[in-house]
Amino acid sequence: MNPALKNLLRPHYIDLQGYVSAGMESDKSAEKIFLNANENPYELPGLEGFNRYPEPQPKSLAAAYANAYGVKPDQIVMTRGADEAIVILTKLFCEPHKDAVLTCPPTFGMYGVDAKAMPADVLEVPLRKTDGTFTLDQKAIVNATFTPGQNIKLIYICSPNNPTGTSFPHDQIAEICRETEGQAAVILDETYAEFSSQGSMTSSLADHPNLIILRTLSKSYAMAGMRMGTFLSADTDFIALVKAKALDAYPLPRASVEAALHVLSDDIRPLAKANVAKLIEERNRILPLLQKSHYVKYTYPSDANFLLVKMNKAEEFVKFAAENNVIIRDFSTKPGTENCIRISIGTPEQNDVVLKLLNDFE
Ligand SMILES: *Cc1c(COP(=O)(O)O)cnc(C)c1O
């Protein structure tokens, strides 16, 4: 394993004996009688196959992900959504009461929540607001990482960032990886990469041994209900260690695996891609229309499937929309997004309802 990750792992993981499940021991594809996992042999109608535990990390699905993300199957850990990937990485790297993670708020809340559950400290290096957009404070991130006593193990960068919609330049993320190599791992959350113009950094994984990338089928593939995500690293020994020692026995539900294989198939993937293009088109259509409202002070540029909108009367508008059966997320009381709401991009008809509500709001 590359020292850039190995030296950051909580040391007991090196010698830990992971659980060996019945699913790992035997090849389920063969015609055999399976009496090794206390499964029930009687399948029920409409639920065929569900009597058997699923493969822990199905090879066919790893191949499909590898094809979609442009990596090798042994660079992938498959998880229950990107959310579970964050839990696993926190558990692997953060020694309770000793280590810390770094986040750049306003950003996704789960990085901090999972760290505090260890408990590990959360050091915040807020995004800077420059020229109507948000930027990473690269110097402050690197300085914090090298401050003695802070023990920062994970640097979370979300790009495009939730809730601001901002993409951070790949060059800059690459520099942060280089500058912190050996000291911390950079967890790049690319949940919204499919909606962005610069795309994913998966092709740079080999250049950065301390880079771990999170991907998910939830948003761009319309699969939030199936809970299917991944994390990716160039270090195949690290990936193998995670699979052997840090996962639940049967983490991926059979139905979710089947749905993921279906959505990544040649039949469905182009449809998902076309829908992403539609959402981007809608995002670009409604941005200037939102700005026409005198309640809208500013609409942040977005590379994701949502818009962060600074408003007069943000809280009141969210309430007004809810009264009219449109649910919008209020960010107005959170540091860095004062007076802001976040609107997910819907269908053209749904977006038109939002625009009409803004028009009717007073
Ligand atoms: C939605 C979201 C996630 C969670 O994704 P799941 O795969 O559904 O768990 C992770 N990160 C960010 C930034 C998100 O917005």
Coordinates of C-alpha atoms and ligand atoms in Angstrom, one line a residue:
M1 CA 0.0 0.0 0.0
N2 CA 1.2 3.5 -0.8
P3 CA 2.5 5.3 2.4
A4 CA 0.4 8.3 1.4
L5 CA -2.6 6.4 2.7
K6 CA -1.1 3.6 4.8
N7 CA 0.6 6.0 7.2
L8 CA -2.7 7.8 7.8
L9 CA -4.8 4.7 8.5
R10 CA -5.7 4.0 12.1
P11 CA -2.9 1.5 12.8
H12 CA -5.0 -1.3 14.2
Y13 CA -6.5 -1.7 10.7
I14 CA -3.2 -3.1 9.4
D15 CA -3.5 -6.3 11.5
L16 CA -7.3 -6.4 12.0
Q17 CA -8.9 -9.7 10.9
G18 CA -12.0 -8.9 8.9
Y19 CA -15.2 -10.9 8.9
V20 CA -15.3 -13.7 6.3
S21 CA -18.9 -14.2 5.2
A22 CA -20.4 -17.2 3.6
G23 CA -20.9 -15.2 0.5
M24 CA -17.1 -14.6 0.2
E25 CA -16.3 -18.3 0.7
S26 CA -18.2 -19.8 -2.1
D27 CA -18.8 -19.2 -5.8
K28 CA -22.5 -18.6 -6.1
S29 CA -22.6 -18.9 -9.8
A30 CA -22.0 -22.7 -9.7
E31 CA -24.8 -25.3 -9.5
K32 CA -24.4 -26.3 -5.9
I33 CA -26.5 -26.9 -2.8
F34 CA -26.0 -24.0 -0.5
L35 CA -26.4 -24.9 3.2
N36 CA -23.7 -22.7 4.6
A37 CA -25.4 -19.4 5.4
N38 CA -28.6 -20.3 7.3
E39 CA -30.6 -19.0 4.3
N40 CA -34.3 -20.1 3.8
P41 CA -34.5 -22.4 0.7
Y42 CA -38.2 -21.5 0.0
E43 CA -38.4 -18.5 -2.4
L44 CA -41.6 -16.6 -2.2
P45 CA -43.5 -15.5 -5.4
G46 CA -42.3 -12.2 -6.7
L47 CA -39.3 -12.4 -4.4
E48 CA -37.2 -15.0 -6.2
G49 CA -33.5 -14.9 -5.3
F50 CA -34.1 -12.7 -2.3
N51 CA -33.8 -15.7 0.0
R52 CA -30.0 -15.7 -0.7
Y53 CA -27.6 -13.2 0.8
P54 CA -26.2 -10.9 -1.9
E55 CA -22.6 -11.0 -3.1
P56 CA -20.7 -8.5 -0.8
Q57 CA -19.0 -6.7 -3.8
P58 CA -20.4 -8.0 -7.0
K59 CA -17.8 -8.3 -9.8
S60 CA -20.3 -7.6 -12.5
L61 CA -21.3 -4.3 -10.9
A62 CA -17.7 -3.3 -10.3
A63 CA -17.1 -3.8 -14.0
A64 CA -20.1 -1.6 -14.8
Y65 CA -19.0 1.2 -12.5
A66 CA -15.4 0.9 -13.8
N67 CA -16.7 1.4 -17.3
A68 CA -18.9 4.4 -16.3
Y69 CA -16.2 6.1 -14.3
G70 CA -13.1 5.3 -16.4
V71 CA -11.2 3.4 -13.7
K72 CA -10.3 -0.3 -13.1
P73 CA -12.7 -2.5 -11.1
D74 CA -10.1 -3.0 -8.3
Q75 CA -10.0 0.7 -7.7
I76 CA -13.6 0.7 -6.5
V77 CA -15.3 0.1 -3.2
M78 CA -19.1 -0.1 -3.6
T79 CA -21.2 1.4 -0.8
R80 CA -24.7 2.2 0.2
G81 CA -24.6 5.7 -1.3
A82 CA -21.8 8.2 -1.0
D83 CA -23.1 8.7 2.5
E84 CA -21.9 5.3 3.6
A85 CA -18.5 6.0 1.9
I86 CA -18.1 9.0 4.2
V87 CA -18.9 6.8 7.3
I88 CA -16.4 4.2 6.2
L89 CA -13.6 6.6 5.5
T90 CA -14.1 8.4 8.8
K91 CA -13.9 5.1 10.6
L92 CA -10.8 4.0 8.7
F93 CA -8.7 7.2 9.2
C94 CA -9.9 9.1 12.3
E95 CA -8.8 7.9 15.7
P96 CA -11.5 9.0 18.2
H97 CA -10.6 11.9 20.5
K98 CA -7.3 12.4 18.6
D99 CA -7.7 13.0 14.8
A100 CA -9.7 15.6 12.9
V101 CA -11.2 16.3 9.5
L102 CA -11.2 19.6 7.6
T103 CA -14.2 20.9 5.8
C104 CA -14.8 24.0 3.7
P105 CA -18.3 25.4 4.6
P106 CA -20.8 26.1 3.4
T107 CA -20.7 22.5 2.3
F108 CA -22.4 19.1 2.7
G109 CA -23.2 18.5 6.4
M110 CA -22.5 14.8 6.7
Y111 CA -18.7 15.2 6.7
G112 CA -18.8 17.0 10.0
V113 CA -21.6 14.9 11.5
D114 CA -19.8 11.6 10.8
A115 CA -16.6 13.0 12.2
K116 CA -18.3 14.2 15.4
A117 CA -19.8 10.8 15.9
M118 CA -16.4 9.1 16.2
P119 CA -15.8 11.6 17.9
A120 CA -13.2 13.4 15.8
D121 CA -12.7 17.2 15.6
V122 CA -14.0 19.2 12.6
L123 CA -11.8 22.1 11.5
E124 CA -13.5 24.5 9.2
V125 CA -11.8 26.5 6.6
P126 CA -14.7 28.5 5.1
L127 CA -14.9 29.1 1.4
R128 CA -14.1 32.6 0.4
K129 CA -16.6 34.8 -1.5
T130 CA -14.9 36.5 -4.4
D131 CA -16.5 38.1 -7.5
G132 CA -19.9 36.6 -6.8
T133 CA -18.7 33.1 -6.4
F134 CA -17.1 30.8 -3.8
T135 CA -13.5 29.8 -3.9
L136 CA -11.3 27.4 -1.9
D137 CA -8.9 29.0 0.6
Q138 CA -6.0 26.8 -0.6
K139 CA -3.4 28.4 1.6
A140 CA -5.5 28.1 4.7
I141 CA -6.3 24.5 3.9
V142 CA -2.7 23.5 3.5
N143 CA -1.6 25.6 6.5
A144 CA -4.2 24.0 8.8
T145 CA -3.1 20.5 7.6
F146 CA 0.4 21.1 8.7
T147 CA -0.4 22.8 12.0
P148 CA 1.1 20.7 14.7
G149 CA -1.4 19.1 17.1
Q150 CA -4.4 19.4 14.7
N151 CA -4.0 15.8 13.3
I152 CA -6.1 16.5 10.3
K153 CA -6.5 13.1 8.4
L154 CA -9.2 13.9 5.9
I155 CA -9.7 17.1 3.8
Y156 CA -13.2 17.2 2.3
I157 CA -13.6 19.0 -1.0
C158 CA -17.0 18.8 -2.6
S159 CA -17.0 19.8 -6.3
P160 CA -19.5 20.8 -7.5
N161 CA -20.2 21.9 -4.0
N162 CA -23.5 21.4 -2.2
P163 CA -25.2 23.8 -1.5
T164 CA -23.3 26.5 -3.4
G165 CA -23.2 24.7 -6.8
T166 CA -19.6 25.8 -7.3
S167 CA -17.0 23.7 -9.2
F168 CA -13.5 24.2 -8.0
P169 CA -10.7 24.1 -10.6
H170 CA -9.1 20.6 -11.0
D171 CA -5.7 22.2 -11.1
Q172 CA -6.3 23.7 -7.7
I173 CA -7.5 20.4 -6.2
A174 CA -4.5 18.7 -7.7
E175 CA -2.2 21.2 -6.0
I176 CA -3.9 20.7 -2.7
C177 CA -3.4 16.9 -3.1
R178 CA 0.3 17.4 -3.9
E179 CA 0.8 19.9 -1.0
T180 CA -0.8 17.7 1.6
E181 CA 0.5 14.3 0.4
G182 CA 1.8 12.3 3.3
Q183 CA 0.0 14.5 5.8
A184 CA -3.7 14.0 4.9
A185 CA -6.0 12.3 2.4
V186 CA -8.1 14.5 0.1
I187 CA -11.7 13.2 -0.1
L188 CA -13.2 14.7 -3.3
D189 CA -17.0 14.4 -3.3
E190 CA -18.0 14.3 -6.9
T191 CA -21.7 13.6 -6.3
Y192 CA -22.6 16.2 -8.9
A193 CA -19.7 15.7 -11.4
E194 CA -22.1 14.6 -14.1
F195 CA -23.8 18.0 -14.1
S196 CA -20.5 20.0 -14.3
S197 CA -18.7 21.3 -17.3
Q198 CA -15.2 20.2 -16.1
G199 CA -16.4 16.6 -15.3
S200 CA -14.6 14.2 -13.0
M201 CA -11.1 13.9 -11.7
T202 CA -11.0 10.1 -11.9
S203 CA -8.5 10.3 -14.7
S204 CA -6.1 12.1 -12.3
L205 CA -6.3 9.4 -9.5
A206 CA -3.0 7.8 -10.6
D207 CA -1.2 11.2 -10.1
H208 CA -2.4 11.5 -6.5
P209 CA -1.9 8.6 -4.1
N210 CA -3.7 10.6 -1.3
L211 CA -6.8 11.3 -3.5
I212 CA -10.1 9.4 -2.8
I213 CA -13.1 10.2 -5.0
L214 CA -16.7 9.7 -4.0
R215 CA -19.3 9.0 -6.7
T216 CA -23.0 8.1 -6.5
L217 CA -25.9 7.0 -8.6
S218 CA -28.3 9.0 -6.5
K219 CA -28.5 12.3 -8.3
S220 CA -27.3 12.0 -11.9
Y221 CA -28.7 8.5 -12.4
A222 CA -32.0 9.1 -10.6
M223 CA -31.3 6.3 -8.1
A224 CA -31.4 8.0 -4.7
G225 CA -33.9 5.4 -3.4
M226 CA -31.6 2.5 -4.2
R227 CA -28.6 3.8 -2.1
M228 CA -25.8 3.0 -4.4
G229 CA -22.5 4.8 -4.3
T230 CA -18.7 4.2 -4.5
F231 CA -15.4 5.5 -3.6
L232 CA -12.3 5.3 -5.8
S233 CA -8.6 5.3 -5.2
A234 CA -5.6 4.5 -7.4
D235 CA -4.2 2.3 -4.6
T236 CA -5.6 -1.1 -5.2
D237 CA -4.0 -2.5 -2.0
F238 CA -6.0 0.2 0.0
I239 CA -9.2 -0.8 -1.8
A240 CA -8.5 -4.5 -1.0
L241 CA -7.9 -3.7 2.6
V242 CA -11.2 -1.7 2.9
K243 CA -13.1 -4.6 1.3
A244 CA -11.5 -7.2 3.6
K245 CA -11.7 -5.2 6.9
A246 CA -14.0 -2.2 6.9
L247 CA -17.3 -3.2 5.2
D248 CA -20.4 -4.8 6.7
A249 CA -20.9 -8.5 5.8
Y250 CA -23.5 -8.0 3.1
P251 CA -23.6 -4.3 2.5
L252 CA -25.4 -4.1 -0.9
P253 CA -29.0 -5.2 -1.1
R254 CA -29.7 -7.5 -4.1
A255 CA -32.5 -5.3 -5.5
S256 CA -30.1 -2.3 -5.4
V257 CA -27.4 -4.2 -7.2
E258 CA -29.8 -5.3 -9.9
A259 CA -31.1 -1.7 -10.3
A260 CA -27.5 -0.3 -10.5
L261 CA -26.6 -2.9 -13.2
H262 CA -29.7 -1.9 -15.1
V263 CA -29.1 1.9 -14.9
L264 CA -25.5 1.4 -16.0
S265 CA -26.4 -0.8 -18.9
D266 CA -26.1 0.3 -22.5
D267 CA -29.9 0.5 -22.7
I268 CA -30.5 2.9 -19.8
R269 CA -27.3 4.8 -19.4
P270 CA -27.9 7.0 -22.4
L271 CA -31.4 7.9 -21.1
A272 CA -29.9 8.9 -17.7
K273 CA -27.3 11.0 -19.6
A274 CA -30.0 12.7 -21.7
N275 CA -31.9 13.6 -18.5
V276 CA -28.8 15.1 -17.0
A277 CA -28.5 17.3 -20.2
K278 CA -32.2 18.3 -19.8
L279 CA -31.6 19.3 -16.2
I280 CA -28.5 21.4 -17.2
E281 CA -30.6 23.1 -19.9
E282 CA -33.3 23.8 -17.4
R283 CA -30.8 25.2 -14.9
N284 CA -29.5 27.5 -17.5
R285 CA -33.0 28.5 -18.6
I286 CA -34.4 29.4 -15.2
L287 CA -31.3 31.2 -13.8
P288 CA -31.9 34.5 -15.7
L289 CA -35.6 34.2 -15.1
L290 CA -35.1 33.9 -11.4
Q291 CA -33.0 37.0 -11.5
K292 CA -35.8 39.0 -12.9
S293 CA -37.8 38.8 -9.7
H294 CA -37.2 41.8 -7.4
Y295 CA -37.1 39.4 -4.5
V296 CA -34.0 37.7 -5.9
K297 CA -30.8 39.5 -5.1
Y298 CA -28.4 37.1 -6.6
T299 CA -28.2 33.7 -8.2
Y300 CA -24.9 31.9 -7.8
P301 CA -23.5 30.2 -10.9
S302 CA -24.1 26.5 -10.6
D303 CA -22.4 23.4 -12.0
A304 CA -24.9 21.1 -10.3
N305 CA -28.7 20.2 -10.4
F306 CA -29.7 23.0 -8.1
L307 CA -29.4 26.7 -7.7
L308 CA -28.4 28.7 -4.6
V309 CA -30.4 31.9 -4.6
K310 CA -29.9 34.9 -2.4
M311 CA -33.3 36.6 -1.7
N312 CA -35.1 39.2 0.2
K313 CA -37.5 37.3 2.5
A314 CA -35.9 33.9 1.9
E315 CA -37.6 32.3 4.9
E316 CA -41.0 33.8 4.0
F317 CA -40.7 32.6 0.4
V318 CA -39.9 29.0 1.5
K319 CA -42.9 29.1 3.7
F320 CA -45.1 30.6 0.9
A321 CA -43.9 27.9 -1.5
A322 CA -44.6 25.1 1.0
E323 CA -48.2 26.4 1.4
N324 CA -48.5 26.0 -2.3
N325 CA -47.1 22.4 -2.2
V326 CA -43.6 23.3 -3.4
I327 CA -40.8 22.2 -1.0
I328 CA -37.6 24.3 -1.2
R329 CA -34.6 24.1 1.2
D330 CA -34.0 27.1 3.4
F331 CA -30.3 27.9 4.0
S332 CA -30.9 31.4 5.2
T333 CA -29.8 30.8 8.8
K334 CA -26.6 28.9 7.9
P335 CA -23.3 30.7 8.0
G336 CA -22.1 31.6 4.5
T337 CA -25.5 31.2 2.9
E338 CA -27.4 34.0 4.8
N339 CA -30.7 34.9 3.1
C340 CA -30.2 32.0 0.6
I341 CA -32.5 29.2 -0.6
R342 CA -31.5 26.1 -2.6
I343 CA -33.8 25.1 -5.4
S344 CA -33.4 21.6 -7.0
I345 CA -33.9 21.7 -10.7
G346 CA -37.1 19.9 -11.6
T347 CA -39.0 19.3 -14.9
P348 CA -39.7 22.4 -17.0
E349 CA -43.3 22.3 -15.6
Q350 CA -42.1 22.1 -12.0
N351 CA -39.6 24.9 -12.5
D352 CA -42.3 27.1 -14.1
V353 CA -44.4 26.6 -10.9
V354 CA -41.5 28.0 -8.9
L355 CA -41.1 31.0 -11.2
K356 CA -44.9 31.6 -11.0
L357 CA -44.7 31.4 -7.2
L358 CA -42.0 34.0 -7.2
N359 CA -44.2 36.2 -9.3
D360 CA -47.2 35.8 -7.0
F361 CA -45.1 36.2 -3.8
E362 CA -45.5 39.4 -1.9
Ligands
LIG1 C1 -26.7 13.9 -2.0 C2 -25.3 14.0 -1.5 C3 -24.6 12.9 -1.0 C4 -25.3 11.7 -0.7 O1 -25.3 10.8 -1.7 P1 -25.9 9.3 -1.5 O2 -25.1 8.6 -2.5 O3 -27.4 9.4 -1.8 O4 -25.6 8.9 -0.1 C5 -23.2 13.0 -0.8 N1 -22.5 14.2 -1.0 C6 -23.2 15.3 -1.4 C7 -22.4 16.5 -1.6 C8 -24.6 15.3 -1.7 O5 -25.2 16.4 -2.0

